[in-house]
PDB file of C-alpha atoms and ligand atoms in Angstrom:
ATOM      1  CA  UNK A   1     -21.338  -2.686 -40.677  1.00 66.00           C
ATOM      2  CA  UNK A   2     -23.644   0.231 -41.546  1.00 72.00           C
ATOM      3  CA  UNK A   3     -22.847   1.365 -44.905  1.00 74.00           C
ATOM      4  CA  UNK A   4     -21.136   4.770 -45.614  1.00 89.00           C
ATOM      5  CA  UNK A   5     -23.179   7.783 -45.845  1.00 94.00           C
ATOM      6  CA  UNK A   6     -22.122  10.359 -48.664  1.00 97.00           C
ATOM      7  CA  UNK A   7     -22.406  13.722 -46.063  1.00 98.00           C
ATOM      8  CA  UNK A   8     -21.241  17.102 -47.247  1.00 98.00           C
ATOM      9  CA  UNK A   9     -18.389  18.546 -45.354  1.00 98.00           C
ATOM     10  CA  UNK A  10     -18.130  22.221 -45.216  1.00 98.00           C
ATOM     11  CA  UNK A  11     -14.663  23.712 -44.653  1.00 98.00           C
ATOM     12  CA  UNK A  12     -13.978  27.378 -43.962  1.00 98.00           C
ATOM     13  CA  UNK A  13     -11.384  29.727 -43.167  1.00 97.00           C
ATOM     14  CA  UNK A  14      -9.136  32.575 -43.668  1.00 97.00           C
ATOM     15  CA  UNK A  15      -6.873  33.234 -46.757  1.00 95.00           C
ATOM     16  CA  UNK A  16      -3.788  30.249 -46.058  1.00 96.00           C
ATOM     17  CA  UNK A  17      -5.351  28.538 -43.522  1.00 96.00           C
ATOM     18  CA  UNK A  18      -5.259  25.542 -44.904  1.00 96.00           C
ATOM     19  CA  UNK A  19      -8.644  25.166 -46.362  1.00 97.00           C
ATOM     20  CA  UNK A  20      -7.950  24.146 -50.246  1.00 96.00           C
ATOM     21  CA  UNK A  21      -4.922  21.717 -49.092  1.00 96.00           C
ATOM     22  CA  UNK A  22      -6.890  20.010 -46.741  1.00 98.00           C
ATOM     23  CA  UNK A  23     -10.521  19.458 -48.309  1.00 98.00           C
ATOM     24  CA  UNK A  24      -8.557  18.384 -51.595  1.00 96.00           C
ATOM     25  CA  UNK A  25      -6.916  15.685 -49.466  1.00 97.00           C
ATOM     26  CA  UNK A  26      -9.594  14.650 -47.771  1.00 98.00           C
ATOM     27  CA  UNK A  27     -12.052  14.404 -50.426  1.00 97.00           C
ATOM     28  CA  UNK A  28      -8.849  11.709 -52.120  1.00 96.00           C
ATOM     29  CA  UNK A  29      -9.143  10.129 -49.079  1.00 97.00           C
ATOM     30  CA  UNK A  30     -13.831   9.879 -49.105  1.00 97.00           C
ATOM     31  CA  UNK A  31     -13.766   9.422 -52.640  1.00 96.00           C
ATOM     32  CA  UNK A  32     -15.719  12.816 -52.546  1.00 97.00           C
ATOM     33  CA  UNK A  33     -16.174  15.723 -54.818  1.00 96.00           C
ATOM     34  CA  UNK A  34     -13.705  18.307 -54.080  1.00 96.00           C
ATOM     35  CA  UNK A  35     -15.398  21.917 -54.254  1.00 97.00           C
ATOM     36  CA  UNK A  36     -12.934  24.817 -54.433  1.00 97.00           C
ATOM     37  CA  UNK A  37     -15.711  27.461 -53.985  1.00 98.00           C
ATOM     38  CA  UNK A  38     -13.141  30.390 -54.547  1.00 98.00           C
ATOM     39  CA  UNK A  39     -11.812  29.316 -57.684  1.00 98.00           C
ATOM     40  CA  UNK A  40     -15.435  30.796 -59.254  1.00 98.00           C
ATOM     41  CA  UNK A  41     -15.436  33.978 -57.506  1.00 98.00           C
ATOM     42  CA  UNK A  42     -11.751  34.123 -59.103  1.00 98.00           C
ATOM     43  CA  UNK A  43     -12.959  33.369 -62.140  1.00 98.00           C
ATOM     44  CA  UNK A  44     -15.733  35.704 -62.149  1.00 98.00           C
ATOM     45  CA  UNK A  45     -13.160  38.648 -61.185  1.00 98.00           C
ATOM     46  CA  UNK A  46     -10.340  37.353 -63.948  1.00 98.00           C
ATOM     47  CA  UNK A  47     -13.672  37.423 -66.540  1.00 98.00           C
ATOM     48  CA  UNK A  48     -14.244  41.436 -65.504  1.00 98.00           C
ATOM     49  CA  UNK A  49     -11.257  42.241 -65.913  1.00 98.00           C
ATOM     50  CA  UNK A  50     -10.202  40.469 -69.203  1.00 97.00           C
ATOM     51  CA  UNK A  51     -13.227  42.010 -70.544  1.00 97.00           C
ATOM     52  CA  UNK A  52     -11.831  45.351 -69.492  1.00 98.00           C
ATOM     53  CA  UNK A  53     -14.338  45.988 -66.979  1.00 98.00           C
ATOM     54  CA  UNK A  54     -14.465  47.374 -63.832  1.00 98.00           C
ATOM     55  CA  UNK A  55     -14.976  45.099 -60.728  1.00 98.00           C
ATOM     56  CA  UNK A  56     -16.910  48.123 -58.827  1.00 98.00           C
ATOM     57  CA  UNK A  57     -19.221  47.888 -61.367  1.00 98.00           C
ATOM     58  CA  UNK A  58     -22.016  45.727 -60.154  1.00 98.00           C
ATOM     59  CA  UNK A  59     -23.774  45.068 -63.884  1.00 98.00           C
ATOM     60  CA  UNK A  60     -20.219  43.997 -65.351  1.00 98.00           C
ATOM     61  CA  UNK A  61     -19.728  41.167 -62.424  1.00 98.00           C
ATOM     62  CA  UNK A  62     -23.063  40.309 -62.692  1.00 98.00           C
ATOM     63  CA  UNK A  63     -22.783  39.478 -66.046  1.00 98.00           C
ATOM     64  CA  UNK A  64     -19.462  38.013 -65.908  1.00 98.00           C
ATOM     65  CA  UNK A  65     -21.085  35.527 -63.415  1.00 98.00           C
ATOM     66  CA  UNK A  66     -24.158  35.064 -65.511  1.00 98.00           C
ATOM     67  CA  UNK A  67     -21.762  33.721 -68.287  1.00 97.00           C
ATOM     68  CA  UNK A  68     -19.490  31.375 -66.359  1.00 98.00           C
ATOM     69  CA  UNK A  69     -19.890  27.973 -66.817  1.00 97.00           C
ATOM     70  CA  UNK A  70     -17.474  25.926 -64.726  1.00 97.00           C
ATOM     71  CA  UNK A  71     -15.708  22.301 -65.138  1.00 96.00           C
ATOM     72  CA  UNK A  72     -13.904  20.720 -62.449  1.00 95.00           C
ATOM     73  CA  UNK A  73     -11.148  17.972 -63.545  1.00 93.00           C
ATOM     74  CA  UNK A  74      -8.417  16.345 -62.417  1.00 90.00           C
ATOM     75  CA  UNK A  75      -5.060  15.853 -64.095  1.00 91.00           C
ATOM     76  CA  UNK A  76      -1.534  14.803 -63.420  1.00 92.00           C
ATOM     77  CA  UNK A  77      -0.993  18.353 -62.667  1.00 91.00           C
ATOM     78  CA  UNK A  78      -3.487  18.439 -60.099  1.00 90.00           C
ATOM     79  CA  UNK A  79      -6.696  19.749 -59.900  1.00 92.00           C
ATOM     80  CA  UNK A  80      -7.731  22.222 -63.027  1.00 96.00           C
ATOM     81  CA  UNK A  81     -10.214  24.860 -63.384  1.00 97.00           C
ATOM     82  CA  UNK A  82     -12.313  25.377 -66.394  1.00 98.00           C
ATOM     83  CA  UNK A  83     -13.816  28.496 -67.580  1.00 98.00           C
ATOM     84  CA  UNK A  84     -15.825  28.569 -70.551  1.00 98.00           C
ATOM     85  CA  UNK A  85     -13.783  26.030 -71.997  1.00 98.00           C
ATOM     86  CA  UNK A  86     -10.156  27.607 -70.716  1.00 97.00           C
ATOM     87  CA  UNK A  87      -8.040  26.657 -68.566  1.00 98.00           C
ATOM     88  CA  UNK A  88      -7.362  29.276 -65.846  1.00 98.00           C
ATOM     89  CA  UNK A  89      -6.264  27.537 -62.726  1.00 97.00           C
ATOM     90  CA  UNK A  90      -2.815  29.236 -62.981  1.00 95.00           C
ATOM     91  CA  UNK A  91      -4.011  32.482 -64.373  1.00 97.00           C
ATOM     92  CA  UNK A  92      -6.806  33.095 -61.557  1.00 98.00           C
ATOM     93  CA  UNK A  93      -4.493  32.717 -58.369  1.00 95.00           C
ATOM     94  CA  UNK A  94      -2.171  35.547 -59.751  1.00 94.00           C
ATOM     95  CA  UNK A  95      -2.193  38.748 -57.070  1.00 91.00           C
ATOM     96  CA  UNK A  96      -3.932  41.285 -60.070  1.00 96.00           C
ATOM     97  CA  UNK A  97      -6.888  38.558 -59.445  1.00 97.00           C
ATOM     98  CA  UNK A  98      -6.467  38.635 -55.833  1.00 94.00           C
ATOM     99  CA  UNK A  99      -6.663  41.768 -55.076  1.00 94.00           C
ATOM    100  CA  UNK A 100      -9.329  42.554 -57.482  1.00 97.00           C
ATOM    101  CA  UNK A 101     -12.028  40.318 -56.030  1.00 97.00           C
ATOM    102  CA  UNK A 102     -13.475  42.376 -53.266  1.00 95.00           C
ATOM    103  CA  UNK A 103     -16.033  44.114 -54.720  1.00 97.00           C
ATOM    104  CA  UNK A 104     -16.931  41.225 -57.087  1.00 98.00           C
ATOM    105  CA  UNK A 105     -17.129  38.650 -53.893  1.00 97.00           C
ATOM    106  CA  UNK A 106     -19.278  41.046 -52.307  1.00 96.00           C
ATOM    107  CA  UNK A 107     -21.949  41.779 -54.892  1.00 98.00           C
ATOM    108  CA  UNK A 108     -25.101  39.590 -53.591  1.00 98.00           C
ATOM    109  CA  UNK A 109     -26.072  39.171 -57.682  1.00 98.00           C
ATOM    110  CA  UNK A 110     -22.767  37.175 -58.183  1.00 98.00           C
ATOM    111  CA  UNK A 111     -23.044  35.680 -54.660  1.00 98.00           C
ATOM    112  CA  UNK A 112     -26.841  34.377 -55.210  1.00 98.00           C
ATOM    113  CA  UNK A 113     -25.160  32.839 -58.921  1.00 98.00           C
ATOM    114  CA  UNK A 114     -22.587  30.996 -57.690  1.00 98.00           C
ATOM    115  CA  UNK A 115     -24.398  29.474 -54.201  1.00 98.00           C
ATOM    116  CA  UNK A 116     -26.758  28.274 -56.867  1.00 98.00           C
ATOM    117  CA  UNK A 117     -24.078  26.726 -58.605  1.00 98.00           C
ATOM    118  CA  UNK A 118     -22.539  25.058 -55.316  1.00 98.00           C
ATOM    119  CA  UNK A 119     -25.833  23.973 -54.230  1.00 98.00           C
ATOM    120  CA  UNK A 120     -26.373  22.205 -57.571  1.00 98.00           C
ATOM    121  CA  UNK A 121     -23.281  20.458 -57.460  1.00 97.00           C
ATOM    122  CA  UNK A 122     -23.464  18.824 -53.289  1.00 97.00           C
ATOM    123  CA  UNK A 123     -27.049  17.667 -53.985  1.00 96.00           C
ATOM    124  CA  UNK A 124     -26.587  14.293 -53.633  1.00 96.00           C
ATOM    125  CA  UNK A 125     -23.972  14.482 -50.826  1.00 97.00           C
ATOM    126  CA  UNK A 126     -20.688  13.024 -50.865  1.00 98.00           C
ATOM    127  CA  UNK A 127     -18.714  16.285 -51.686  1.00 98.00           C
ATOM    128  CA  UNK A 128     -15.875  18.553 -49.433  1.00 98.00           C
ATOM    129  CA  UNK A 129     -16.362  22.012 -50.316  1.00 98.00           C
ATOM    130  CA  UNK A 130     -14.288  25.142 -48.748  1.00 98.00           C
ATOM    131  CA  UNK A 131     -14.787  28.709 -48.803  1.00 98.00           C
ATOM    132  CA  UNK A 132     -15.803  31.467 -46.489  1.00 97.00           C
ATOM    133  CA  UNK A 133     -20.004  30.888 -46.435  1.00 98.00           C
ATOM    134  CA  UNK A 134     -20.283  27.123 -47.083  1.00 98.00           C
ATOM    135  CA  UNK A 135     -21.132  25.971 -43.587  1.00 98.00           C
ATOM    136  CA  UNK A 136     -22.677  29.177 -42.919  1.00 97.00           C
ATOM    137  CA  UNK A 137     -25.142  29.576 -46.462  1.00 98.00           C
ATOM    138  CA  UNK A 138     -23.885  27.559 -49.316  1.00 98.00           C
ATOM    139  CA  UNK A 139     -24.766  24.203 -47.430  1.00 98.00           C
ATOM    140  CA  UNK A 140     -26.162  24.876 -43.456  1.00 98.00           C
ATOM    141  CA  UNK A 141     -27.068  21.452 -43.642  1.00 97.00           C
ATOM    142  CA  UNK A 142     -23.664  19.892 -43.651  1.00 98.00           C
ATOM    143  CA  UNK A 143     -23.076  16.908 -41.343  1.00 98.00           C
ATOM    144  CA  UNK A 144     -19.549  18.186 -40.716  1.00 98.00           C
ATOM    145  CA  UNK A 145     -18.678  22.138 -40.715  1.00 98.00           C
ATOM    146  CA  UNK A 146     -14.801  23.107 -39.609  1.00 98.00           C
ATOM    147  CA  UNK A 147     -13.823  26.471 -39.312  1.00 98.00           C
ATOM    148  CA  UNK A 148      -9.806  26.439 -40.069  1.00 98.00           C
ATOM    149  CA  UNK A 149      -7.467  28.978 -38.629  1.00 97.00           C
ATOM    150  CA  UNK A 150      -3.722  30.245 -38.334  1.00 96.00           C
ATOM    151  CA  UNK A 151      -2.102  33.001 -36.981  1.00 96.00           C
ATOM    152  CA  UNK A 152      -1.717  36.082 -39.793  1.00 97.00           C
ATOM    153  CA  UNK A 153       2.285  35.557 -39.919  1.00 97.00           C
ATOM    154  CA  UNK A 154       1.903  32.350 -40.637  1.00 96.00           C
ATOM    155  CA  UNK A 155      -0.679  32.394 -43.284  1.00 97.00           C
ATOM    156  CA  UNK A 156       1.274  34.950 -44.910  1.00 98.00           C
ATOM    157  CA  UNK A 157       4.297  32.724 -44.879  1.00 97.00           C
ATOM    158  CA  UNK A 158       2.897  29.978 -46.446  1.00 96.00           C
ATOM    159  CA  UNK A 159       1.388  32.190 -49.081  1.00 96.00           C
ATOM    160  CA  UNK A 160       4.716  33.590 -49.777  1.00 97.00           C
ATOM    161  CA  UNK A 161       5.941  30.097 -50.211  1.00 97.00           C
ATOM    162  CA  UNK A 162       3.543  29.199 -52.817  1.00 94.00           C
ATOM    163  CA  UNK A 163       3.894  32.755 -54.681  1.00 93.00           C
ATOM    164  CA  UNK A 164       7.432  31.875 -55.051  1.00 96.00           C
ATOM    165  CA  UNK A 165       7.224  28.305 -55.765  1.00 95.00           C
ATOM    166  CA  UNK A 166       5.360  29.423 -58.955  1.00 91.00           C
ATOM    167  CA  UNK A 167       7.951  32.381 -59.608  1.00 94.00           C
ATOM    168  CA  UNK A 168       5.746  35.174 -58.562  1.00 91.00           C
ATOM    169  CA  UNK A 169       8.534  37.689 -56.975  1.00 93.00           C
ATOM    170  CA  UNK A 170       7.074  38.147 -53.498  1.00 95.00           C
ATOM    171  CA  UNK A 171       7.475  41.107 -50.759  1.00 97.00           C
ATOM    172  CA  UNK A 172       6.459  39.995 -47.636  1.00 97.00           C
ATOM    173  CA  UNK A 173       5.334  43.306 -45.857  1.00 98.00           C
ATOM    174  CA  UNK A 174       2.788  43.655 -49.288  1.00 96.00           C
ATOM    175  CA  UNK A 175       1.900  40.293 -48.927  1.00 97.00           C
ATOM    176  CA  UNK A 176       1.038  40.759 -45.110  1.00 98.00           C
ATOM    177  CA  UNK A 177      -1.134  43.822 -45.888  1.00 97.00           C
ATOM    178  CA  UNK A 178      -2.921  42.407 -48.530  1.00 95.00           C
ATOM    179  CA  UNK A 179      -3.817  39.581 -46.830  1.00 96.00           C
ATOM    180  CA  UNK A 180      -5.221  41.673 -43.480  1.00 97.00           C
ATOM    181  CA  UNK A 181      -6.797  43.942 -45.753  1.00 95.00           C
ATOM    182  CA  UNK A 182      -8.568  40.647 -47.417  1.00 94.00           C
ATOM    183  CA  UNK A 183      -9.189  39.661 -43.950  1.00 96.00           C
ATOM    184  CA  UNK A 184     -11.093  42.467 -43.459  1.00 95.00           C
ATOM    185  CA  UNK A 185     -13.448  42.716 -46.429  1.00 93.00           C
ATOM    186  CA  UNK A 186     -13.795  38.876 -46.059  1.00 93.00           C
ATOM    187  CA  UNK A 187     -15.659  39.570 -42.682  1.00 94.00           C
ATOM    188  CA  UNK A 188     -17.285  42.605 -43.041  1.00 95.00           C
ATOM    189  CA  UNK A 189     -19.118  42.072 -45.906  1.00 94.00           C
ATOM    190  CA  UNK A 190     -22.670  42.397 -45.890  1.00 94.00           C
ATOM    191  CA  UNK A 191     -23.232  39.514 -47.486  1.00 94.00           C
ATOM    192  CA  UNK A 192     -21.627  35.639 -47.359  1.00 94.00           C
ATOM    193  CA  UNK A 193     -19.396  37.328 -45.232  1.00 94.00           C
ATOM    194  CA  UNK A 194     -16.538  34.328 -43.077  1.00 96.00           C
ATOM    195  CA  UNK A 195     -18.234  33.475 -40.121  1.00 95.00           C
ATOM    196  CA  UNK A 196     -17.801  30.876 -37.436  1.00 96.00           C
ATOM    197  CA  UNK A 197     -21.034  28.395 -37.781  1.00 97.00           C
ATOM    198  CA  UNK A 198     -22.358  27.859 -34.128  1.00 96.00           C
ATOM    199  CA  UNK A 199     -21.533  24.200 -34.938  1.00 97.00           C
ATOM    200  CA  UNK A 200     -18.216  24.358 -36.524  1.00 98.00           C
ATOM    201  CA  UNK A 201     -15.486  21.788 -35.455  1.00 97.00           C
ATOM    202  CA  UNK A 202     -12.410  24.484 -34.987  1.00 95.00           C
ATOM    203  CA  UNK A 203      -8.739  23.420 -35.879  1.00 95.00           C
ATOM    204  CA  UNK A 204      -6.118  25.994 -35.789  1.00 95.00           C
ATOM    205  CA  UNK A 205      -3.439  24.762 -38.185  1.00 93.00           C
ATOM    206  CA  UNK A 206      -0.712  26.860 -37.362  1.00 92.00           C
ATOM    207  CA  UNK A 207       0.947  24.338 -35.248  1.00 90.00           C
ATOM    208  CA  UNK A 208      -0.384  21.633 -37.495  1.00 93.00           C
ATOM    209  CA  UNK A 209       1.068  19.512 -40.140  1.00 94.00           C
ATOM    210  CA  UNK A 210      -1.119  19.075 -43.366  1.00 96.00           C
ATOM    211  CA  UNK A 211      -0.982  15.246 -42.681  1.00 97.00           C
ATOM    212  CA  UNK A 212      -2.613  15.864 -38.926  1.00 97.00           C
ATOM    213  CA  UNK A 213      -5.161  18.143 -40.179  1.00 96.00           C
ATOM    214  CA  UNK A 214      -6.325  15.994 -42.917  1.00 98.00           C
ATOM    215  CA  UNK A 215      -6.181  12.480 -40.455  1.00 98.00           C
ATOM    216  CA  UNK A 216      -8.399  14.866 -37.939  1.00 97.00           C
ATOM    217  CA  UNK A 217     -10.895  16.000 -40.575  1.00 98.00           C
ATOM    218  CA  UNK A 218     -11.488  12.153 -41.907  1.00 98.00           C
ATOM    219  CA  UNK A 219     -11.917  11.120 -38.478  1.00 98.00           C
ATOM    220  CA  UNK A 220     -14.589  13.524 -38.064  1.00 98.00           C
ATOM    221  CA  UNK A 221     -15.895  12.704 -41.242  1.00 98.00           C
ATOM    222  CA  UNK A 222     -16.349   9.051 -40.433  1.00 97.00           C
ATOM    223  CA  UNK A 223     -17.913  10.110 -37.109  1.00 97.00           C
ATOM    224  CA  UNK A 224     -20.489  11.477 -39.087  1.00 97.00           C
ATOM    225  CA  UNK A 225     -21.162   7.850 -40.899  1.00 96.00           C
ATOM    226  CA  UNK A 226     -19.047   8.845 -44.041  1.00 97.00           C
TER     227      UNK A 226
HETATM  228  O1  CDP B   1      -6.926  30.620 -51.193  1.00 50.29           O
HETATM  229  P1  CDP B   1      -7.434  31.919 -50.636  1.00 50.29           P
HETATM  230  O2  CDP B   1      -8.057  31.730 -49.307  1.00 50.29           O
HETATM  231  O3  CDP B   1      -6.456  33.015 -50.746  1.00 50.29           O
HETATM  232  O4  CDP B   1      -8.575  32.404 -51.574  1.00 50.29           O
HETATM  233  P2  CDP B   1      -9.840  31.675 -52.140  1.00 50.29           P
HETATM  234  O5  CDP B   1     -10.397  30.679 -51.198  1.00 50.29           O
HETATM  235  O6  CDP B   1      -9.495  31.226 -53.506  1.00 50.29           O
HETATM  236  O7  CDP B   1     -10.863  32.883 -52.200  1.00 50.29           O
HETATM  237  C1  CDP B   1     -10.548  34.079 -52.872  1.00 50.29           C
HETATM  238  C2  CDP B   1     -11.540  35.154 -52.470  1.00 50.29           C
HETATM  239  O8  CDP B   1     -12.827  34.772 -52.969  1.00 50.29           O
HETATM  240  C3  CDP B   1     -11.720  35.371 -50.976  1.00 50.29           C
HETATM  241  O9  CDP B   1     -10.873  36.361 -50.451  1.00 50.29           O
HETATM  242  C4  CDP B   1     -13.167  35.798 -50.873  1.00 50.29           C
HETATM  243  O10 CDP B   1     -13.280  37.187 -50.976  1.00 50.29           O
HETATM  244  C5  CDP B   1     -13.824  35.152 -52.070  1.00 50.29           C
HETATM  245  N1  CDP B   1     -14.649  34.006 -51.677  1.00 50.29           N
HETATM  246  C6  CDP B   1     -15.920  34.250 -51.252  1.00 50.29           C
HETATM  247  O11 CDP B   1     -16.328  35.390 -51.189  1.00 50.29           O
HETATM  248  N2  CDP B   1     -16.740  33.218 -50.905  1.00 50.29           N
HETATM  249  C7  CDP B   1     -16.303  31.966 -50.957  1.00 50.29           C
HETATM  250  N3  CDP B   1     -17.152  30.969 -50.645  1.00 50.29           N
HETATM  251  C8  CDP B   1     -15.000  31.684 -51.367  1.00 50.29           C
HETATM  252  C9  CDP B   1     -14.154  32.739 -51.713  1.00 50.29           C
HETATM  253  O1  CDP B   2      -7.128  27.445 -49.160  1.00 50.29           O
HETATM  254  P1  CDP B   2      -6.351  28.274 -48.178  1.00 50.29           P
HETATM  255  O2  CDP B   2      -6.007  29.619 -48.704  1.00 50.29           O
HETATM  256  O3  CDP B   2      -7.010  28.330 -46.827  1.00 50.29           O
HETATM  257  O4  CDP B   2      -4.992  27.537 -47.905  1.00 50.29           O
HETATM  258  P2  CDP B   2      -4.152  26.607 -48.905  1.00 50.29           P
HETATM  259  O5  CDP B   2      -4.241  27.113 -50.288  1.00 50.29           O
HETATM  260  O6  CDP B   2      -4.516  25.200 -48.625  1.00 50.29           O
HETATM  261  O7  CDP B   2      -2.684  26.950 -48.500  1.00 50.29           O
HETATM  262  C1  CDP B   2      -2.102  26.611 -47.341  1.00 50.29           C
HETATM  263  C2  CDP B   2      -0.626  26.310 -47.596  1.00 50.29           C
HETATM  264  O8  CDP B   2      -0.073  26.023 -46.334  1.00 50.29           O
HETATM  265  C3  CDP B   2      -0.407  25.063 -48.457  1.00 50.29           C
HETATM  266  O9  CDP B   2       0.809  25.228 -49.185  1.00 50.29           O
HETATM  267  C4  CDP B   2      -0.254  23.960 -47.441  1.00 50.29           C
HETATM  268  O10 CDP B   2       0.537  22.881 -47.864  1.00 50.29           O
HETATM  269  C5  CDP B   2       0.398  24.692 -46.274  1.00 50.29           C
HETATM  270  N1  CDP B   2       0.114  24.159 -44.948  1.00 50.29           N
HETATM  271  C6  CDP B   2      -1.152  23.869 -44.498  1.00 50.29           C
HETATM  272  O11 CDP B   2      -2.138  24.018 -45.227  1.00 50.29           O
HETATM  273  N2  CDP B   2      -1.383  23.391 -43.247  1.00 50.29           N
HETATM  274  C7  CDP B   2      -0.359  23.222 -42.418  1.00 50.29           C
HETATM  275  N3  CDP B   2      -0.596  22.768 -41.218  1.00 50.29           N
HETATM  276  C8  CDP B   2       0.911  23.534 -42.826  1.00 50.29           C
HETATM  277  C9  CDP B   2       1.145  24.025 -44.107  1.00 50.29           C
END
C-alpha cells in the first residue's frame, strides 16, 4: 500500500455551519493539526478591545495583530487557545467579541498577519484548517477544499444551543440578525472575503449529522492519499 500523504484540507463556511466541529473531528481522526483560523481574528478583536481601543481604528488592530503570538493545545477540556500566554478560548467566543470583529476581520494589515501565520503553520502538510479564505487564499493549494453550508434558521439554532449551553442568556430574533448581518460583512468584504473555491467539495449540513459529515470529509480525505 502507498503510504499516507500528509495533504492540507481546507474547510469553509458560514457562521454554524459546522466548520470548527467537523475539521476538529476529522483532524482526531488524520492525526492532523487542527487550525481554528477564527480563533486569531477573535483574539485580535478581544486584544483591541481590552486595550480600550477601537476596532474601526485600523493602527490599533494592526498592532493588536502585530503582538499576538498564538499556542494551540489540547486538554481534557478540549481544544484551548493561547494568547500571549492567556488563556482565552472561553473569553473570545463571547457575543461583545463577536460582534466586534468586523472591521478588525476586514483590515488587509491584520488579514496579511495572520495568513502569514496560517501559512507558517500547514507548511509541511498534514493539517485541517477552517475559516472563510483558507481554500480560497490562506492555502489555494489544498488537496481537499469543502465549502460547508446550512440554512440561516438552522445555524442560528445551533448557535443558540451552544450560547446557552455555556449560560450566555440568548434571544433568538438578536441572534438571527446578528448572524445575517455577519453573513453579510463575511462576503462582502473586500478582502478574504467567504467564497466558494471553483474546486470546493460542497456539503450542506443542515440535514446532516456531525458523525455523517465528518465520515464524508475523511473519505474525501483518503481519496486524496491522506
Ligand atoms: O464560529 P463562527 O463561524 O461563528 O466564527 P469564527 O469561525 O470563529 O470566525 C469569527 C469571525 O472571524 C468571522 O465572522 C469572520 O469575520 C472572521 N474570520 C475571518 O475573517 N477569516 C477567517 N479565516 C476566519 C474567521
Ligand atoms: O465553526 P462553525 O461556526 O461553522 O460551526 P461549529 O462551531 O462547528 O458549530 C456547529 C454546531 O452545530 C456544533 O454544536 C455542532 O455540534 C452542531 N452540528 C453540526 O455542526 N453539524 C450538524 N450536522 C449538526 C449539528
Amino acid at each position: 500500500m502507498a503510504p499516507r500523504k500528509k495533504i492540507k484540507i481546507a474547510i469553509d463556511g458560514p457562521a454554524g455551519s459546522g466548520k470548527s466541529s467537523t475539521a476538529k473531528r476529522v483532524a482526531e481522526e488524520l492525526g492532523y493539526l487542527f487550525l481554528d483560523s477564527g480563533a486569531m481574528y477573535r483574539s485580535v478583536t478581544f486584544l483591541v478591545l481590552r486595550d480600550g481601543a477601537d476596532p474601526h481604528d485600523p493602527d490599533a488592530s494592526r498592532a493588536a495583530a502585530q503582538k499576538a503570538r498564538f499556542r494551540f493545545k489540547r486538554d481534557d477540556r478540549g481544544e484551548r487557545v493561547i494568547l500571549n500566554g492567556e488563556d482565552v478560548t472561553d473569553v473570545i467566543r463571547t457575543p461583545l467579541v463577536t460582534n466586534n470583529i468586523a472591521p478588525v476581520a476586514a483590515n488587509p494589515a491584520v488579514r496579511e498577519i495572520l495568513v502569514k501565520k496560517q501559512r507558517a503553520l500547514g507548511k509541511n502538510g498534514g493539517i485541517v484548517a477552517e475559516g472563510r479564505d483558507i481554500g480560497t487564499v490562506v492555502f489555494c493549494d489544498a488537496e481537499l477544499k469543502v465549502f460547508l453550508m446550512a440554512s440561516i434558521d438552522e445555524r442560528t439554532k445551533r448557535r443558540a444551543r451552544e450560547l446557552r449551553a455555556r449560560g450566555i442568556p440568548v434571544d433568538f430574533d438578536r441572534l438571527l440578525h446578528d448572524m445575517k448581518r455577519r453573513d453579510q460583512s463575511d462576503s462582502t468584504r473586500e478582502h478574504g472575503a467567504l467564497k466558494i473555491a471553483p474546486d470546493a467539495v460542497h456539503i450542506d449540513t443542515s440535514e446532516l449529522t456531525l458523525d455523517e459529515q465528518v465520515a464524508f470529509v475523511v473519505e474525501q480525505a483518503r481519496k486524496r492519499g491522506a
